[in-house]
Coordinates of C-alpha atoms in Angstrom, one line a residue:
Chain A
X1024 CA 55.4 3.9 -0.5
X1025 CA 51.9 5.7 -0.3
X1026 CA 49.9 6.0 2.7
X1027 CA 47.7 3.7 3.6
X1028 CA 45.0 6.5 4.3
X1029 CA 44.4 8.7 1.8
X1030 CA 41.3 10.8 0.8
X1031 CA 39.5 8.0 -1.4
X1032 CA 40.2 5.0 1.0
X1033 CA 38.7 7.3 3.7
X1034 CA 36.3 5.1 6.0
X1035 CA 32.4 6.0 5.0
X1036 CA 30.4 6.1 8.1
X1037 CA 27.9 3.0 7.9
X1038 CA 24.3 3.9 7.8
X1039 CA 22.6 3.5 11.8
X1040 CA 20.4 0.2 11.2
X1041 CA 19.6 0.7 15.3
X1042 CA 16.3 -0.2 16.5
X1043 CA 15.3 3.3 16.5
X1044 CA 16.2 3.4 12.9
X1045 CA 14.6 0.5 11.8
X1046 CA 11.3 1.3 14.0
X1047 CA 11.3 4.5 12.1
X1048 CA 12.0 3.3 9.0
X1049 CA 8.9 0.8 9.5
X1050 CA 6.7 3.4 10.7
X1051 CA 7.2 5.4 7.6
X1052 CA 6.6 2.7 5.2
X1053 CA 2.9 2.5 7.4
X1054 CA 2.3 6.0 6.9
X1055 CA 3.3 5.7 3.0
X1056 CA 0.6 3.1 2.5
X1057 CA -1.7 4.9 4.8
X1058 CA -1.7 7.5 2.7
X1059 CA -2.6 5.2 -0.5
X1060 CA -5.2 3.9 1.8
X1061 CA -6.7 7.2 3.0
X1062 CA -6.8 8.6 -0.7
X1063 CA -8.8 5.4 -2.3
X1064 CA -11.7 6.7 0.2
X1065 CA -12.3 10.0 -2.4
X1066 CA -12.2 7.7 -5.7
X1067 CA -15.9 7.4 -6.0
X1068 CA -17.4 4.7 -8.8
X1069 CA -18.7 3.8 -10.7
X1070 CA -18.5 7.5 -12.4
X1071 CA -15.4 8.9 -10.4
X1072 CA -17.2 12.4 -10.8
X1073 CA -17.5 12.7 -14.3
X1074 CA -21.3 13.8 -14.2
X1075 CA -20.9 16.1 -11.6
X1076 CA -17.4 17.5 -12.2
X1077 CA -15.8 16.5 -9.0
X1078 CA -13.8 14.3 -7.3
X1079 CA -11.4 12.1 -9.6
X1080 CA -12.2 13.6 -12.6
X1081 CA -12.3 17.5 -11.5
X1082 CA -8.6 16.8 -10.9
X1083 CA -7.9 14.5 -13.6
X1084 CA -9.2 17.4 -16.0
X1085 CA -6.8 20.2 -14.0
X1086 CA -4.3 18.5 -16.8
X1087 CA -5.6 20.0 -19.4
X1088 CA -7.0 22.9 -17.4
X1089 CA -3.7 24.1 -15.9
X1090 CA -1.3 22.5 -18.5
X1091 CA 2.5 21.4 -16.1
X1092 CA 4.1 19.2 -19.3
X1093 CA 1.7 19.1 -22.7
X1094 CA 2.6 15.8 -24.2
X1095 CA 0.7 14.4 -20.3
X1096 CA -1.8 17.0 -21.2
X1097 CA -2.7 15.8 -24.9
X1098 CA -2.9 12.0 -23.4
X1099 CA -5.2 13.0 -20.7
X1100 CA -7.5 14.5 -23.0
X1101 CA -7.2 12.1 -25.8
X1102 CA -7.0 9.0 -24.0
X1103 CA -7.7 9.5 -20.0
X1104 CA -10.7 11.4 -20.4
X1105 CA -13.2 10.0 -23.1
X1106 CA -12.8 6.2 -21.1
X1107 CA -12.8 7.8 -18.1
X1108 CA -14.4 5.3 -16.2
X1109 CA -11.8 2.1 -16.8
X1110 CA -9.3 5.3 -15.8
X1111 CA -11.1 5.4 -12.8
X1112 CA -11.3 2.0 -11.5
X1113 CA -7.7 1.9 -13.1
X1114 CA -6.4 4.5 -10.4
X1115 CA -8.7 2.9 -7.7
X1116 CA -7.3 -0.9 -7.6
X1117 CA -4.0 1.1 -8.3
X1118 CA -3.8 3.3 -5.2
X1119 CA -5.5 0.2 -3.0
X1120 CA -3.2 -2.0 -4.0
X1121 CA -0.3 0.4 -2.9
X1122 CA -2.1 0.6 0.2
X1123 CA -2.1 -2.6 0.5
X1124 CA 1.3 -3.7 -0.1
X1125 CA 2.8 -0.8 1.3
X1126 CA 1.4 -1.1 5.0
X1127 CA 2.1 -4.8 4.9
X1128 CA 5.4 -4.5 2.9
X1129 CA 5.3 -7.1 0.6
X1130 CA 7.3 -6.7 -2.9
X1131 CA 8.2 -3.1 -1.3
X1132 CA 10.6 -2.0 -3.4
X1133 CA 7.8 -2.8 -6.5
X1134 CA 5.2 -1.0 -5.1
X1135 CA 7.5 2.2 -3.8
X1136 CA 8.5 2.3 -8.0
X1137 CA 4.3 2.1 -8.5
X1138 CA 4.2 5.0 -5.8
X1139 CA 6.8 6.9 -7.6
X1140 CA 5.1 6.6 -11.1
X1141 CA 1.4 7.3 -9.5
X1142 CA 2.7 10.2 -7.9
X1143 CA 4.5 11.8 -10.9
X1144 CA 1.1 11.4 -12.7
X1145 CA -0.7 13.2 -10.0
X1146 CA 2.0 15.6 -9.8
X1147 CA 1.6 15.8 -13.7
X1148 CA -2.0 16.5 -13.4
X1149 CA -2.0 18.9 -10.5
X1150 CA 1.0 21.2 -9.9
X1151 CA -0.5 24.5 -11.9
X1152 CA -3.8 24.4 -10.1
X1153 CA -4.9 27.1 -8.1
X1154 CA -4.1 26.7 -4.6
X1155 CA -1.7 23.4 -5.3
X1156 CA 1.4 23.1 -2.4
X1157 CA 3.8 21.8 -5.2
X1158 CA 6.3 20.4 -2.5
X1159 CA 3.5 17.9 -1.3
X1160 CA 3.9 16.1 -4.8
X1161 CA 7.8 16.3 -4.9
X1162 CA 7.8 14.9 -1.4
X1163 CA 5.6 12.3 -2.2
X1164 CA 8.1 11.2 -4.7
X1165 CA 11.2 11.4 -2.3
X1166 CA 9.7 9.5 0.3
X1167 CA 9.1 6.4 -2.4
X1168 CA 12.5 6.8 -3.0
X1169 CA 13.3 6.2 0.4
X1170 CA 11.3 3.2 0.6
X1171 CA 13.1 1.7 -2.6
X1172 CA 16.8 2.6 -1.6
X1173 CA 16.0 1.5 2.3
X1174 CA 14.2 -2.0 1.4
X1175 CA 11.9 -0.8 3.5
X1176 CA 9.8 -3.9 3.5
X1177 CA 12.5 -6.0 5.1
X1178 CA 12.4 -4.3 8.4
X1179 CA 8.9 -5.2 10.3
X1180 CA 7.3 -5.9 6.8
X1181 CA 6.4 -9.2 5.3
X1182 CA 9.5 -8.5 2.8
X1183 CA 11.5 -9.8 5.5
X1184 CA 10.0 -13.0 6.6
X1185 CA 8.9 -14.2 3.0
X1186 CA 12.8 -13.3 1.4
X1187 CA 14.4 -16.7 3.2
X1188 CA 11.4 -18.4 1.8
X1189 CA 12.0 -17.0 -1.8
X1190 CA 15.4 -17.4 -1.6
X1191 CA 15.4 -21.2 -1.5
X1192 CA 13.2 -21.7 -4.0
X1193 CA 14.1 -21.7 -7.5
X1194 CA 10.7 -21.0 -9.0
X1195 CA 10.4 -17.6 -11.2
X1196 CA 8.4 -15.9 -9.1
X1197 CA 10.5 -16.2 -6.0
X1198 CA 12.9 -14.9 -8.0
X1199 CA 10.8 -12.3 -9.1
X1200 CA 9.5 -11.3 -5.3
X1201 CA 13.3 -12.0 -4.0
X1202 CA 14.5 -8.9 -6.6
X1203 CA 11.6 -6.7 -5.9
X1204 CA 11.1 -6.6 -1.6
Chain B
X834 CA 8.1 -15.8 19.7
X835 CA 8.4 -16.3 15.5
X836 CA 8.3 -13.8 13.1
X837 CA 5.1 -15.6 12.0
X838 CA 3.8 -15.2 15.7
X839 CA 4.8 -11.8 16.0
X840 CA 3.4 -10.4 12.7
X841 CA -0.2 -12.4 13.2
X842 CA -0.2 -10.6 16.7
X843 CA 0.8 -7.5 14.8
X844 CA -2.3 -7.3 12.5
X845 CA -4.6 -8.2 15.3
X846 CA -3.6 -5.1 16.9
X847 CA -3.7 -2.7 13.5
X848 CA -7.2 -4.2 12.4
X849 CA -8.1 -3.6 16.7
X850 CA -6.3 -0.2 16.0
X851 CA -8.3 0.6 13.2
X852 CA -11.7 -0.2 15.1
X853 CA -10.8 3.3 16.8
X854 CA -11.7 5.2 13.5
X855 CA -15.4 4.3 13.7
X856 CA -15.8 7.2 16.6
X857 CA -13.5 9.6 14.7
X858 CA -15.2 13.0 13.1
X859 CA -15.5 12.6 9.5
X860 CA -12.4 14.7 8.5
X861 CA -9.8 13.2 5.9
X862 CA -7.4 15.0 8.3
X863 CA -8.4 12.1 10.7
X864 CA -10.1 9.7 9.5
X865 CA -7.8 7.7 7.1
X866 CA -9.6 4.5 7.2
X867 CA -13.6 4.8 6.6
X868 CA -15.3 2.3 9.4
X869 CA -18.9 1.3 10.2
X870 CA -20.4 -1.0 12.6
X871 CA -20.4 -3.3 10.3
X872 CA -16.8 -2.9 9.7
X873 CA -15.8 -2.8 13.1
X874 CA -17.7 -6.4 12.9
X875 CA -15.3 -7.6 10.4
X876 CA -12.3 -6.5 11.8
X877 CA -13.1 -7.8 15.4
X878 CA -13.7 -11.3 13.4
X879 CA -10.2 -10.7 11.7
X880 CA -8.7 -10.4 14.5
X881 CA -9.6 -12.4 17.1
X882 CA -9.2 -15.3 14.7
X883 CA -5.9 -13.7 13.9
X884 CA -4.9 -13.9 17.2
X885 CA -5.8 -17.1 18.1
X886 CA -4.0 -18.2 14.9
X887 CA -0.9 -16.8 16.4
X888 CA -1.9 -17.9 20.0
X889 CA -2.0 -21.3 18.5
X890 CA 0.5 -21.2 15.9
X891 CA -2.2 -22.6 13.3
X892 CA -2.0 -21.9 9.7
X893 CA -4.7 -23.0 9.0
X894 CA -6.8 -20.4 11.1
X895 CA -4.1 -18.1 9.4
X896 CA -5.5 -18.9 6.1
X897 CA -9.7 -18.4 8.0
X898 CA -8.5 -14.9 9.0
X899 CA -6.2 -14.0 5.4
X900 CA -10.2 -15.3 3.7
X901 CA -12.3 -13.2 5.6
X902 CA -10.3 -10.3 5.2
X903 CA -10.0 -10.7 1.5
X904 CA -13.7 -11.5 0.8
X905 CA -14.6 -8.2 2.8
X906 CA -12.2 -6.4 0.6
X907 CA -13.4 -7.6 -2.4
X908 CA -17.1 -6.8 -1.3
X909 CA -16.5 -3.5 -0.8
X910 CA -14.7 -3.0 -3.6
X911 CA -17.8 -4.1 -5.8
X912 CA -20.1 -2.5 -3.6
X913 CA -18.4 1.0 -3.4
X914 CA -20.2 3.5 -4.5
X915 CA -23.6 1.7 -5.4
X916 CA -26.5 0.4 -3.3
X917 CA -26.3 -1.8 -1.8
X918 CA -23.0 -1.1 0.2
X919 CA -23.7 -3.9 2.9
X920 CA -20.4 -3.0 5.0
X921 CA -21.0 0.7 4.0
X922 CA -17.4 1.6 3.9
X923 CA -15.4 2.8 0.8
X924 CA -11.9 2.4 -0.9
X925 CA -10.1 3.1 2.1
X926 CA -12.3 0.4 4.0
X927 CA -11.3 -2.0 0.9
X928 CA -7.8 -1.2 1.3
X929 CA -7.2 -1.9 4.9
X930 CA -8.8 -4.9 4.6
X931 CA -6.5 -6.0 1.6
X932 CA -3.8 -5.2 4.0
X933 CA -4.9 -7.4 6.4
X934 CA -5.9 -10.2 4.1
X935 CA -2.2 -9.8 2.6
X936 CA -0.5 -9.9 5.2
X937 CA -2.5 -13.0 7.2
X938 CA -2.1 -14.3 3.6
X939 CA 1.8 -13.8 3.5
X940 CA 1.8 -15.2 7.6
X941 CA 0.2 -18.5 6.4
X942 CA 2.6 -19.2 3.8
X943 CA 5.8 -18.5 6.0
X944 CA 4.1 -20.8 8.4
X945 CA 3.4 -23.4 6.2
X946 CA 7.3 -23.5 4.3
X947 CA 8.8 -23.4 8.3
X948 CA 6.2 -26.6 8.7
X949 CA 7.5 -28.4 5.5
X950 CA 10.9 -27.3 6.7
X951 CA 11.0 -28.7 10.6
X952 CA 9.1 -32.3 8.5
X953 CA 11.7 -32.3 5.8
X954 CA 14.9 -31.2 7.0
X955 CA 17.3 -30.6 4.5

């Protein structure tokens, strides 16, 4: 007779869900979407800088200026900039919305995946530039990934007090926000 | 105290909060939500109605404050960036008040399902 004990039915510690934990966990989920909020402040229309070089598009073009992966680079100047401005308003609703949702947390677990593919694209645009901190962009991405793996709308978010609601109704997009928050 | 309760008095306090920024230097490093006088305007109207929404547990002064804050959004999201910019705020001034209009927005239809629930109980 084997051992009841044995290396693979070790006990895995539980993860803390403490108040601390769970105030943290909110409180990063408020910075996340603060920093959505903060960055739709520089995304100027209704030309996004594309007359004067700057803002948006200045590092919109570092894509094709400081090449990271060339099949991004060939889109961005292909696609992203000659209709630059529905780009622009594109990224602007984009990175508000995430704001938006993010500080609230509703659909979190959505809007952390948005996060993740936004910042890939920034990363995508940006990491060769001069004077670029590429750990801001990996970062970035790790701390959506927290959000998505966490829930992290359930904890002081509306995710939690809308998923009872979802959950007894049988309509598609209950369903939808049930899978998603 | 309901979660509904709670999170109205919750955004009271963030959009109160976010009053604060109108007297901070104009540094990204500080100033993550862009706020004027007549923004702070706005937000004081959010949330005092926000608060007596929760004060009075109405949704229907749930649904007032979730409005205002989204037709102030939507305002400045047209007006960004052109003249005239009657609140005078930009993306980040759109995007907090989405937030707020969300989640007021989210608040009222809690309330309302937890109404329907305690009149039709299962």
């Amino acid at each position: 007779m084997s051992h009841p004990t044995t290396d693979r039915a070790a006990p895995v510690e539980e993860m803390d869900t403490g108040r601390g934990s769970r105030a943290a966990l909110a409180a990063v989920r408020v910075v996340v979407g603060l920093l959505w909020v903060a960055n739709s402040g520089w995304k100027t229309p209704p030309d996004f800088g594309e007359e004067s070089g700057s803002g948006l598009f200045r590092f919109t073009s570092y894509a094709v200026e400081h090449p990271v992966f060339p099949p991004y680079t060939w889109l961005v100047e292909n696609l992203v900039l000659p209709n630059f401005t529905l780009f622009g308003w594109g990224v602007l609703l984009l990175e508000a919305s995430l704001g938006a949702f993010l500080v609230v947390g509703l659909a979190t677990r959505l809007f952390a995946a948005l996060g993740i593919a936004q910042s890939v694209a920034i990363t995508l645009s940006v990491l060769n530039a001069p004077n670029e901190f590429p750990w801001t962009y990996y970062l970035m991405i790790a701390v959506h990934v927290v959000l998505i793996a966490t829930a992290a709308g359930r904890t002081a978010g509306v995710d939690g007090l809308l998923r009872p609601v979802w959950r007894r109704s049988s309509g598609p997009v209950a369903r939808f926000l049930l899978r998603v928050s | 105290m309901s979660g509904v309760t709670r999170g109205g008095y919750a955004l009271a306090v963030a959009a109160v909060v976010a009053v604060l920024f109108v007297f901070a230097p104009r540094t990204d490093a500080i100033r993550f939500v862009a706020v004027t006088v007549p923004v702070v305007v706005v937000l004081l109207v959010v949330a005092a109605v926000g608060a007596a929404a929760s004060r009075a547990s109405s949704t229907v002064l749930m649904a007032v404050a979730a409005g205002i804050a989204v037709a102030a959004a939507v305002l400045q999201q047209a007006q960004f960036g052109r003249d005239p910019n009657w609140l005078g705020g930009n993306g980040s001034t759109a995007a907090f008040l989405g937030a707020l209009g969300l989640g007021y927005g989210a608040l009222w239809y809690a309330g309302r399902h937890a109404e329907r629930a305690e009149a039709h109980p299962r």
